[in-house]
Coordinates of C-alpha atoms in Angstrom, one line a residue:
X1 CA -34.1 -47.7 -25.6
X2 CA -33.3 -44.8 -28.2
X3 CA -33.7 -42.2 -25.2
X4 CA -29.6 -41.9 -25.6
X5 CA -30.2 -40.8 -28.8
X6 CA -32.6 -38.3 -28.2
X7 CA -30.4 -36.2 -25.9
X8 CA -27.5 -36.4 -27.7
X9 CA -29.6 -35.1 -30.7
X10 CA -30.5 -32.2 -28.1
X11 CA -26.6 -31.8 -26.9
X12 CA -25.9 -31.6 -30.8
X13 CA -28.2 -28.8 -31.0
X14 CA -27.4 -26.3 -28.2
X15 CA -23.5 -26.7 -28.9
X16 CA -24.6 -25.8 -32.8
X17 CA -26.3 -22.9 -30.8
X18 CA -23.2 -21.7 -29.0
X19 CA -24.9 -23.1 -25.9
X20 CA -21.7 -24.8 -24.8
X21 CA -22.6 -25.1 -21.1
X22 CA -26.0 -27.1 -21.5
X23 CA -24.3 -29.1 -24.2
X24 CA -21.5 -30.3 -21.6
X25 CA -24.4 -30.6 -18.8
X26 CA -26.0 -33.3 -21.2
X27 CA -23.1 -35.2 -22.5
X28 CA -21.8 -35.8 -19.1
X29 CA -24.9 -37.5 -17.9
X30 CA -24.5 -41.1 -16.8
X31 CA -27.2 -42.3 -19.0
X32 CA -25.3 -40.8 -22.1
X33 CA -21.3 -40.4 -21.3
X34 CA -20.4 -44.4 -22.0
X35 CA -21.9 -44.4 -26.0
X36 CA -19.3 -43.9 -28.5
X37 CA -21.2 -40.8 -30.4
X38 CA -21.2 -38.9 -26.5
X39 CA -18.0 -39.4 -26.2
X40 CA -16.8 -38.1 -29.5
X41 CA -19.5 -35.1 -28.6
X42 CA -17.6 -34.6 -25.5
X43 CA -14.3 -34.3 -27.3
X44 CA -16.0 -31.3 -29.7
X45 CA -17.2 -29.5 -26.3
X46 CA -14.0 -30.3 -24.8
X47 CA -12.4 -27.8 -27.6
X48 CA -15.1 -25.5 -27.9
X49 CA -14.3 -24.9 -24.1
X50 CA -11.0 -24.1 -25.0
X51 CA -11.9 -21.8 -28.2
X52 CA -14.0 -19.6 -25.4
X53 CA -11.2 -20.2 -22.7
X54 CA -8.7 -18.3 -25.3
X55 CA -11.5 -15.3 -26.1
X56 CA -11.9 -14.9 -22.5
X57 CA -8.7 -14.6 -21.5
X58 CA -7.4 -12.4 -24.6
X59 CA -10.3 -9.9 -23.5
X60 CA -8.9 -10.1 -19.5
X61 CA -11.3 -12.1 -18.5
X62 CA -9.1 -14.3 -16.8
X63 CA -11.0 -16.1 -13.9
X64 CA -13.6 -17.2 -16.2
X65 CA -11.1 -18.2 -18.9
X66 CA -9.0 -20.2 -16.6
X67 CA -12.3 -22.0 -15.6
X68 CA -12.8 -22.9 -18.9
X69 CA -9.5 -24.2 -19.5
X70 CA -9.5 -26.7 -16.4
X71 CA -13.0 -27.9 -18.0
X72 CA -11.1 -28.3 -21.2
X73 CA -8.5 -30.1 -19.8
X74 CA -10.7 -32.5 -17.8
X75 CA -12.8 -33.0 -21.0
X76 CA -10.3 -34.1 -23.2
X77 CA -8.7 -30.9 -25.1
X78 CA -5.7 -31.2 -23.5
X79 CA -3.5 -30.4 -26.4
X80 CA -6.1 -27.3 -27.1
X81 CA -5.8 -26.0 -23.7
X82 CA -2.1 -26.3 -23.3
X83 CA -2.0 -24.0 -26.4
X84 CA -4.0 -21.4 -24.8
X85 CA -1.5 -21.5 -21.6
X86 CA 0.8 -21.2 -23.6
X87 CA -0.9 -17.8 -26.0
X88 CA -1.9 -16.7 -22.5
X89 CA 1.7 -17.6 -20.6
X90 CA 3.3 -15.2 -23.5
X91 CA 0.8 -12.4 -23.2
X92 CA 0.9 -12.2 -19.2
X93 CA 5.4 -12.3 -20.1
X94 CA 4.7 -9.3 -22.3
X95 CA 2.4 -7.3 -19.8
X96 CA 5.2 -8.0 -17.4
X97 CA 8.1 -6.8 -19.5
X98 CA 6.1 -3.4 -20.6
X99 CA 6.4 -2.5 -16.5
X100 CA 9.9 -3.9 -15.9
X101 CA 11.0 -1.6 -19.2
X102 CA 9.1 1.1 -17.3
X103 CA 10.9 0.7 -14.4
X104 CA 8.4 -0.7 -12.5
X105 CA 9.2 -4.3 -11.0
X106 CA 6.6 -4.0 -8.3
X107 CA 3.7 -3.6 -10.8
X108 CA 5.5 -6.5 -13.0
X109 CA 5.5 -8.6 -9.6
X110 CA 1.6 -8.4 -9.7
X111 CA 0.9 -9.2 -13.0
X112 CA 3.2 -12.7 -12.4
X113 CA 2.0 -13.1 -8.7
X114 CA -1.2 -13.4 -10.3
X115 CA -0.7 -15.3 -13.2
X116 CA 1.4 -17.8 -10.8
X117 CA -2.1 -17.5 -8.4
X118 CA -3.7 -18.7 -11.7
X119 CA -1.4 -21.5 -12.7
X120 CA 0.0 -20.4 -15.5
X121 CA 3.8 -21.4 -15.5
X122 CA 6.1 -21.2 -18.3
X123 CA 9.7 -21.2 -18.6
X124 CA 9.9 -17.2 -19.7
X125 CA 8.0 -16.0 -16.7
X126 CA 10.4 -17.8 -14.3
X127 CA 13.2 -16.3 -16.0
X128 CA 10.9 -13.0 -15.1
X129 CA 10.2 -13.6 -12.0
X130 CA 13.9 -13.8 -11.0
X131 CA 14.9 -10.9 -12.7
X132 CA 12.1 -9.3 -11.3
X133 CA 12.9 -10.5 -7.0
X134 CA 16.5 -9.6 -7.6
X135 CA 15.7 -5.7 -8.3
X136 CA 13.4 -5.7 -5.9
X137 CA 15.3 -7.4 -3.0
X138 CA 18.0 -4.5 -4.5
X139 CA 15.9 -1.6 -3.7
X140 CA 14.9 -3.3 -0.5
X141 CA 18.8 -3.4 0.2
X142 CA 19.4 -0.3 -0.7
X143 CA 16.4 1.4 1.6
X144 CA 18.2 -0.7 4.6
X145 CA 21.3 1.9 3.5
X146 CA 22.8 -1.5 2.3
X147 CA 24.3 0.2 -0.8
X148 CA 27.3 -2.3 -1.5
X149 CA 24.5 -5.6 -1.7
X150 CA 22.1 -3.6 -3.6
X151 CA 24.6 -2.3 -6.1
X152 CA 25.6 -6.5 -6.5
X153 CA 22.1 -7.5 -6.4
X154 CA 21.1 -5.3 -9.2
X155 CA 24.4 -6.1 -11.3
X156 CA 22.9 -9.8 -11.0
X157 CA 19.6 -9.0 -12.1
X158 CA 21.1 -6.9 -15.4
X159 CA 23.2 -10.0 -16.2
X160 CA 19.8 -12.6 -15.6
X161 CA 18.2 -10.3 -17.9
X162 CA 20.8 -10.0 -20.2
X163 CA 20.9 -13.7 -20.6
X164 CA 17.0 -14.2 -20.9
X165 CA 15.5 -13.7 -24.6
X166 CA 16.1 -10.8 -26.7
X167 CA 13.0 -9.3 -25.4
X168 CA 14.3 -8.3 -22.2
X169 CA 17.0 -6.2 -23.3
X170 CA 15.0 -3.0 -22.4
X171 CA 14.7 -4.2 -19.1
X172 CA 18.2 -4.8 -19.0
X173 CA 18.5 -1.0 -19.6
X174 CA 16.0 0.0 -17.1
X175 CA 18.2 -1.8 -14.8
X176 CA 21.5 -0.3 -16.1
X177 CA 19.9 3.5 -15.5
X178 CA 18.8 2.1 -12.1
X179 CA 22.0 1.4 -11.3
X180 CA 23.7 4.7 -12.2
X181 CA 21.0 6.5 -10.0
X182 CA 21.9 3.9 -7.3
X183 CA 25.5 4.6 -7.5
X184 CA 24.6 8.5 -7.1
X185 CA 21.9 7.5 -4.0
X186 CA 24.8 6.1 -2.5
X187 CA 27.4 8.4 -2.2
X188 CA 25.0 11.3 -1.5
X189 CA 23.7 8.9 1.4
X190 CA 27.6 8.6 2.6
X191 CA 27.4 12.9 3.1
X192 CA 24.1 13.2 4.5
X193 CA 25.2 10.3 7.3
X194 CA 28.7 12.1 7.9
X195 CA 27.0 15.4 8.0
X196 CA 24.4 13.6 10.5
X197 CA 27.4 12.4 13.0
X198 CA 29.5 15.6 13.2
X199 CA 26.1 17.8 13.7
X200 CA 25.3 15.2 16.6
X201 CA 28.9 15.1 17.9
X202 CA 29.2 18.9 18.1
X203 CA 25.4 19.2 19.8
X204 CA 23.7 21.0 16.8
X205 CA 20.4 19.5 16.8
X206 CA 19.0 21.8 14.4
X207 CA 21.4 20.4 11.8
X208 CA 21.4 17.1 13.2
X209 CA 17.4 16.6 12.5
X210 CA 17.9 18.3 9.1
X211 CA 20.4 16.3 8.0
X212 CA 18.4 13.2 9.6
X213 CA 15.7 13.9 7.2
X214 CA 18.0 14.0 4.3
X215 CA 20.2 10.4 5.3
X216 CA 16.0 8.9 5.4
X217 CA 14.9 10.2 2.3
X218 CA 17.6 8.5 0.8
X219 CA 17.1 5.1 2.6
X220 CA 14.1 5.4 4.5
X221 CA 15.0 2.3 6.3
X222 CA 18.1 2.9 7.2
X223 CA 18.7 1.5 11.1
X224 CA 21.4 3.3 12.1
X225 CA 19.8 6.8 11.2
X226 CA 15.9 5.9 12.4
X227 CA 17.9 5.0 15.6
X228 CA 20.1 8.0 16.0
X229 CA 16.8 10.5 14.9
X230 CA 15.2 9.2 17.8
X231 CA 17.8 9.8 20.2
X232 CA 17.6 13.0 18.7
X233 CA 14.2 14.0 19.1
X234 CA 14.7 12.7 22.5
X235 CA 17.4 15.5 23.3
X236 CA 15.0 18.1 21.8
X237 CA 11.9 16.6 23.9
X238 CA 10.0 16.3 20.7
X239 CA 10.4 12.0 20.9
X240 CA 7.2 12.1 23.6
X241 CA 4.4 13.2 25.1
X242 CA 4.3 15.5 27.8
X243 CA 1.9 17.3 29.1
X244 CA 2.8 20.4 30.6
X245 CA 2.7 20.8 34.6
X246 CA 2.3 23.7 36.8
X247 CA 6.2 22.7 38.2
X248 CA 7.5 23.2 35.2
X249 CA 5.6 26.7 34.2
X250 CA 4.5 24.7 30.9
X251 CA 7.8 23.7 29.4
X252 CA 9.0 20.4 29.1
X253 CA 10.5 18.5 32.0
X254 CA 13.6 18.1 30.0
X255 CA 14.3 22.0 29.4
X256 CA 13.3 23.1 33.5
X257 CA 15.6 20.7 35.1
X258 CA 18.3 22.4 32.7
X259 CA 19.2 19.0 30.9
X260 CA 19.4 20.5 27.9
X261 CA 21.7 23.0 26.7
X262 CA 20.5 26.6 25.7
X263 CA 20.7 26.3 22.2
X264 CA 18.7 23.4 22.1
X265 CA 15.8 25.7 24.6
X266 CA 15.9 28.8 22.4
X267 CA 15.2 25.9 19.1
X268 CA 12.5 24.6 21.4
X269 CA 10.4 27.8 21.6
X270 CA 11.5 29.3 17.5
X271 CA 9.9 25.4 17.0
X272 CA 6.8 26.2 18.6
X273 CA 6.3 29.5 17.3
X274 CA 6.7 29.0 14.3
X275 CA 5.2 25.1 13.6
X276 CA 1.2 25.0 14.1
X277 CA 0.5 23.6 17.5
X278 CA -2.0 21.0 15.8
X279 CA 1.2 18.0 15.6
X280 CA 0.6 17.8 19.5
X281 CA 0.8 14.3 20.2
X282 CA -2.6 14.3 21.9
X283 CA -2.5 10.5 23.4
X284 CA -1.8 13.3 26.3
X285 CA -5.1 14.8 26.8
X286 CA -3.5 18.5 25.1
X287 CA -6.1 19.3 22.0
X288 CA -4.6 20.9 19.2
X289 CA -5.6 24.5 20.1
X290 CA -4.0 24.3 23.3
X291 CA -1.5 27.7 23.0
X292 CA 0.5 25.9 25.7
X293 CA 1.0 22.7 24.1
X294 CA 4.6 22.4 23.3
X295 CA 4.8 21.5 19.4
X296 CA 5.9 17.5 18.5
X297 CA 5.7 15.7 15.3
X298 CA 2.5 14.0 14.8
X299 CA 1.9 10.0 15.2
X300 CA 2.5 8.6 12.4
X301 CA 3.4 5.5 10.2
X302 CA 4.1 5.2 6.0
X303 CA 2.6 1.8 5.3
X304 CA 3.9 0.4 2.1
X305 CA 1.7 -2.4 0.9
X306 CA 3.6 -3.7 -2.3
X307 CA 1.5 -3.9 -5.4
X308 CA -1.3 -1.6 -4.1
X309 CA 0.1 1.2 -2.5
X310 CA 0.8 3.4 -0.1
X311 CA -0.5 4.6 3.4
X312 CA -0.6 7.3 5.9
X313 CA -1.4 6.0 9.5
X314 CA -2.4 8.6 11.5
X315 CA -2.1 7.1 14.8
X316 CA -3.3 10.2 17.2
X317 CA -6.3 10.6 18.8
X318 CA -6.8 14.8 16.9
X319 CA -5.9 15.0 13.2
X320 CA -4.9 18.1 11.8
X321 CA -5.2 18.9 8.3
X322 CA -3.9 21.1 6.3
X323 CA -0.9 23.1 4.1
X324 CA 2.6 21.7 5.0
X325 CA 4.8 23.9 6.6
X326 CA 8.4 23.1 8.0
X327 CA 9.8 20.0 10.2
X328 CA 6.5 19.6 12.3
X329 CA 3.6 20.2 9.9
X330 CA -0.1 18.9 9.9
X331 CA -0.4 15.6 10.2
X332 CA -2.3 15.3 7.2
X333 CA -0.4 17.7 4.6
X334 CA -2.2 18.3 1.2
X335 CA -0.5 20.3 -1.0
X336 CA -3.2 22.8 -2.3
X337 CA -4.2 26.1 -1.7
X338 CA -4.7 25.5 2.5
X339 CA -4.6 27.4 5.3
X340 CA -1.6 25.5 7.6
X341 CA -4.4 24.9 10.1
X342 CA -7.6 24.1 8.3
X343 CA -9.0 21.0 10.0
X344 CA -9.6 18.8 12.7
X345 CA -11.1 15.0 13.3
X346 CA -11.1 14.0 16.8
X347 CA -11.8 10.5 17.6
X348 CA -14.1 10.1 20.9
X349 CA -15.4 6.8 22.4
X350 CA -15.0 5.4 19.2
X351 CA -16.8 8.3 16.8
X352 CA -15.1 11.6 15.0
X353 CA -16.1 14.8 15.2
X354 CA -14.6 17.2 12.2
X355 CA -14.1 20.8 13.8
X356 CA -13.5 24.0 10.7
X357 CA -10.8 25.6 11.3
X358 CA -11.6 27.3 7.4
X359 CA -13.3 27.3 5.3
X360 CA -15.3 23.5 5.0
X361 CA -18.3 21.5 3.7
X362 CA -19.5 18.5 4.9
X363 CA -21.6 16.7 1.8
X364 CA -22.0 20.0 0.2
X365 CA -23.0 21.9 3.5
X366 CA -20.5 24.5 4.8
X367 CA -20.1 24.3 8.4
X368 CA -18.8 26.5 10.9
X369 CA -18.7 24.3 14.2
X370 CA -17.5 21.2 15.5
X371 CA -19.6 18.6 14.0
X372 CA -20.1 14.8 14.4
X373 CA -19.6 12.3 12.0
X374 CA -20.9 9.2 10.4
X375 CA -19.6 6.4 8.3
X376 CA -19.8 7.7 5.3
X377 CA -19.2 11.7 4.3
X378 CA -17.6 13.6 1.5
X379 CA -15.6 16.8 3.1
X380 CA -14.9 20.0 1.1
X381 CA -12.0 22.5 2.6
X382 CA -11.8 25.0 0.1
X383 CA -9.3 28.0 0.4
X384 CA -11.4 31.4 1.2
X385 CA -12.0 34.6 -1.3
X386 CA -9.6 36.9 -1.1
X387 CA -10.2 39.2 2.1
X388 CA -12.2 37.1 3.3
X389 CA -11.9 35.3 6.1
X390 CA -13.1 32.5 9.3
X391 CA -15.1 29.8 8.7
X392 CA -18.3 31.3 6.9
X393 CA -16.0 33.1 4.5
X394 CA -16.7 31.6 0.6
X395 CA -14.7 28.9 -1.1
X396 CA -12.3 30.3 -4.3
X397 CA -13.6 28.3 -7.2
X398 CA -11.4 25.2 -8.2
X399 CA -9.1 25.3 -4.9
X400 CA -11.1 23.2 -3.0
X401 CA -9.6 19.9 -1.7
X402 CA -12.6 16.9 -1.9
X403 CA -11.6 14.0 0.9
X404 CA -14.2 10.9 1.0
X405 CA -14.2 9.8 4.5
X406 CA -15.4 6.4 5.2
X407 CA -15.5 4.0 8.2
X408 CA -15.2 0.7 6.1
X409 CA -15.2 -2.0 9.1
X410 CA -18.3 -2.7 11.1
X411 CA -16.4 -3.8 14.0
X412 CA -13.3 -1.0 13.9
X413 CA -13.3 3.1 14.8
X414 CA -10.5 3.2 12.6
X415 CA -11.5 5.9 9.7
X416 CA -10.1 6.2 6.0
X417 CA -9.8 9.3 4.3
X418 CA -9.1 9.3 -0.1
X419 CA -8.6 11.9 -1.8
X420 CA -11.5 12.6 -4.4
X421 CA -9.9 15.5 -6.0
X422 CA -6.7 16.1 -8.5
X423 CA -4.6 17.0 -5.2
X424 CA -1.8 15.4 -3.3
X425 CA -0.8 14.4 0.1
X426 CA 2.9 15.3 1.0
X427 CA 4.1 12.3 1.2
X428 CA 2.3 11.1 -1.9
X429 CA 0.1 8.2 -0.6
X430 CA -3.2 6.5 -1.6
X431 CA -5.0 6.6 1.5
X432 CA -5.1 8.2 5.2
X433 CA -6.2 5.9 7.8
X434 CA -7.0 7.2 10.9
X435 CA -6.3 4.1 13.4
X436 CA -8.2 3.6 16.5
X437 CA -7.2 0.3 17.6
X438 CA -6.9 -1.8 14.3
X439 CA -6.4 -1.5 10.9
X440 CA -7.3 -4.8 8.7
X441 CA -5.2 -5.3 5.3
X442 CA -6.8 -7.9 3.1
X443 CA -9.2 -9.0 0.0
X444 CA -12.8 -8.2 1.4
X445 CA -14.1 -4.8 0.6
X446 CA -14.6 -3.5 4.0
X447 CA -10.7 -3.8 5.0
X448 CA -9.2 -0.3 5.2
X449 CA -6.5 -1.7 3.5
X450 CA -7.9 -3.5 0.4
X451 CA -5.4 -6.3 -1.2
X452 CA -7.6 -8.2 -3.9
X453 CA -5.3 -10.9 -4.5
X454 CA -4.2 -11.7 -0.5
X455 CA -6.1 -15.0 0.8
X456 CA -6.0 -13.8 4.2
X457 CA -6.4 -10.9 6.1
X458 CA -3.6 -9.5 8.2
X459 CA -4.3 -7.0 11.0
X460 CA -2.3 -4.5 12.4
X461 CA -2.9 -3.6 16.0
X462 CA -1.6 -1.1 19.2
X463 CA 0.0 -3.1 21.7
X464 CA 1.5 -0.2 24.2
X465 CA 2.6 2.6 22.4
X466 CA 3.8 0.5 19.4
X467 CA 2.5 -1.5 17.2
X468 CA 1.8 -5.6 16.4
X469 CA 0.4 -7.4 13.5
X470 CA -1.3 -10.7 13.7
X471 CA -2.8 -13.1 10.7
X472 CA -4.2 -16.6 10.1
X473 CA -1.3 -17.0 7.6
X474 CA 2.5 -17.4 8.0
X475 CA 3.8 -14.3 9.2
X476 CA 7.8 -13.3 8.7
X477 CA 8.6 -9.9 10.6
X478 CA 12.0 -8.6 9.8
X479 CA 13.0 -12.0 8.7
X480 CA 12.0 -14.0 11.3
X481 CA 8.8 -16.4 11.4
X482 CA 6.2 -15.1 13.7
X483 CA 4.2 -17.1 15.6
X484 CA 0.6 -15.6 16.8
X485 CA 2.0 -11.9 17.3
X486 CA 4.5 -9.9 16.0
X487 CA 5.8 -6.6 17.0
X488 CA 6.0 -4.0 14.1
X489 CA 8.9 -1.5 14.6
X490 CA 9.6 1.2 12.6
X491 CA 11.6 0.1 9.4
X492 CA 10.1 -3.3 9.8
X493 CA 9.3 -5.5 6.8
X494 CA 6.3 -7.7 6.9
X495 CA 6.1 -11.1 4.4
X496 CA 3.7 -13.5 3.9
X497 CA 3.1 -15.9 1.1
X498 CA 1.7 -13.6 -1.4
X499 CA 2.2 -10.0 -0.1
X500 CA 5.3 -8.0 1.5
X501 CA 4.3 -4.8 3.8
X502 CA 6.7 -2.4 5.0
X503 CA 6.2 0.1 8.0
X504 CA 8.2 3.2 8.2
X505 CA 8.2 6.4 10.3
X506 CA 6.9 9.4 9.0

């Protein structure tokens, strides 16, 4: 009759001990939960639920603080716990305004996409949120060469700001110095694009490409431009493949049948003098040593996964790496002390083999010939002693370049290559992916891509000689829903429910 009693005495006791979970496991028994002194007991775990929920989460342990805080809630601590959201609401709102005052609304995005993920809501991070989708639909404007929206879009996001609470008035003038450098951007995108047409119109390809280059790196998704670049590198026979024939005494087609004026010939050959012959497009069969192989721009994709990074997706089947060096550099270009032509992975029947072409270690061996790989390595290129040189010649202490190369998916030759050292990769990027048939973008830690806070995975894939993506979730490519498979273009813009993915030409 008194056995009620008896565990309630024992729920009293581990509660007084701090043991909060075992006193909750006890006082919601059936035998126990309908006496008054239970559920008065309840009510002081209830709070002491929300007492840890507020620790936790002040110390970033936010999964296991909002678990508290739902147990508080269900217990009866409403009124506690809905003073935590509210402690919590305002330090996520601070976090956020620290990056937008930075200048960072992508990183401010996260920490309110995952907040939002978490369900904390509050007026203030609304108000954030908006601020925060305006500039970045503005710089998403703006890389479309959309100048006159982006400049109104980011006027619109000053004024939202403006109007929030007084906090925000440093992100009000983050957004007022964006807008000055947008204003510049612009009209220094208005000569590159002028300089682009006349150069085409009056056949000077050299100037044309050049000025290309300049137009993109002011709005690398700029339509009209990707568009017109790849006419150009048609003209120059640089947009394709194409292995050279006996008929043609190894030039391309283009140049023998006289299509293409002079000029354009003599660039041709000062090109592939002068570029290393490793940006080959070898989907052909040519390997990069090939002295015939006509030089082309490597294969290759900038993937732009907002709030995690950036990507280089090599998409040919012979990487080089090395030191850039004019218009058709290595495909992989790390800016250290590099020969311009220091290494090559090959991918074969689905494995790579890294060839030295200097000075390199594989996991702290040097090696001097071609040599296969597993899934997991860490390579060494170093830059050799001076006057010495080949492969065996010794690495110069501190130069060398460390690379982790991993393959992280079971079921995909895709490789991934991360820089271990202080260097960079020009562009700057997070990652290399070497993509076989399929790269995977998600939350699991074998994806080459990893995205903690997606909830599904989205897979790019070859279809042809371009590229598709395909998910479980709602896809929207380029602003229209997709529906099993989309095709990924250069400039595109993928968007799902909680990520945004851009693909760009590199």
């Amino acid at each position: 009759m008194f056995q009620w009693r008896l565990k309630l005495r024992e729920a009293k006791q581990a509660l007084t001990a701090g043991r909060i979970d075992e006193a909750r496991r006890i006082v919601e028994d059936v035998e126990l939960r309908d006496f008054l002194p239970a559920k008065q007991l309840r009510t002081e775990v209830a709070k002491r639920y929300a007492e840890r929920a507020a620790k936790r989460l002040e110390a970033g342990e936010s999964v296991a603080g909002m678990e508290d805080l739902a147990i508080a809630e269900g217990a009866g601590a409403a009124d506690e716990a809905a003073e935590v959201r509210s402690q919590h609401a305002a330090r996520v709102g601070d976090r956020a305004q620290a990056r937008l005052q930075a200048g960072e609304p992508k990183a401010a995005r996260a920490v309110l996409q995952k907040a939002e993920q978490q369900g904390v809501s509050a007026a203030a991070l609304r108000d954030l949120r908006e601020v925060v989708d305006l500039w970045l639909d503005s710089r998403r404007q703006a890389g479309l060469a959309d100048f006159g929206e982006a400049v109104s879009t980011l006027q619109r996001a000053g004024r939202l700001a403006e109007a929030f609470a007084q906090e925000t008035a440093s992100a009000k003038e983050a957004i007022d110095r964006e807008a000055v450098e947008l204003a510049t951007r612009q009209k220094q995108h208005a000569e590159a694009r002028s300089r682009l047409h006349a150069a085409a119109a009056g056949h000077d390809w050299g100037e044309a490409l050049s000025a290309a280059e300049e137009t993109l790196a002011l709005a690398p998704n700029d339509s009209v431009t990707l568009s017109l670049r790849r006419r150009l590198w048609r003209e120059v026979g640089l947009g394709q493949t194409q292995a050279p024939s006996e008929r043609t005494g190894g030039r391309p087609a283009a140049i023998a049948a006289g299509g293409v004026p002079a000029e354009l010939g003599r660039k041709l050959r000062q090109d592939a003098n002068n570029a290393p012959p490793s940006n080959r497009s070898t989907r052909s069969g040519k390997r990069i040593g090939d002295t015939d192989a006509v030089a082309a721009r490597a294969d290759r994709r900038l993937l732009w996964v907002d709030a995690v990074g950036g990507f280089l997706v090599c998409l040919d089947d012979e990487v080089l790496i090395g030191q850039p060096s004019g218009t058709a550099g290595p495909a992989v270009s790390i800016l250290a002390d590099l020969s311009r032509r220091h290494a090559v992975l090959r991918r074969s029947g689905g494995g790579y083999t890294l060839e030295p072409l200097g000075p390199v270690k594989l996991d702290g061996r040097e090696i001097t010939t071609a040599t296969a790989l597993g899934d997991s390595h860490t390579l060494e290129l170093g830059s050799p002693q001076p006057g010495a040189f080949g492969p065996g010649a010794a690495f110069a202490s501190g130069s060398s370049v460390v690379l982790k190369y991993t393959r992280p998916h079971a079921l995909s030759a895709t490789a991934k290559l991360e820089l271990q050292s202080g260097h960079r990769t020009s562009p700057t990027t997070d990652a290399i992916l070497l993509m076989a048939e399929s790269c995977v973008l998600g939350p699991a830690s074998h994806c080459h891509v990893r995205c903690p806070e997606w909830k599904d995975d989205v897979i790019l894939f070859r279809r042809g000689e371009d590229l598709a993506c395909r998910s479980t979730a709602e896809l929207v490519v380029d602003g229209e829903p997709v529906s099993g498979q989309g095709e990924v273009r250069p400039g595109a813009r993928i968007e799902g429910e909680d990520f945004s993915i851009c693909v760009e030409l590199a």
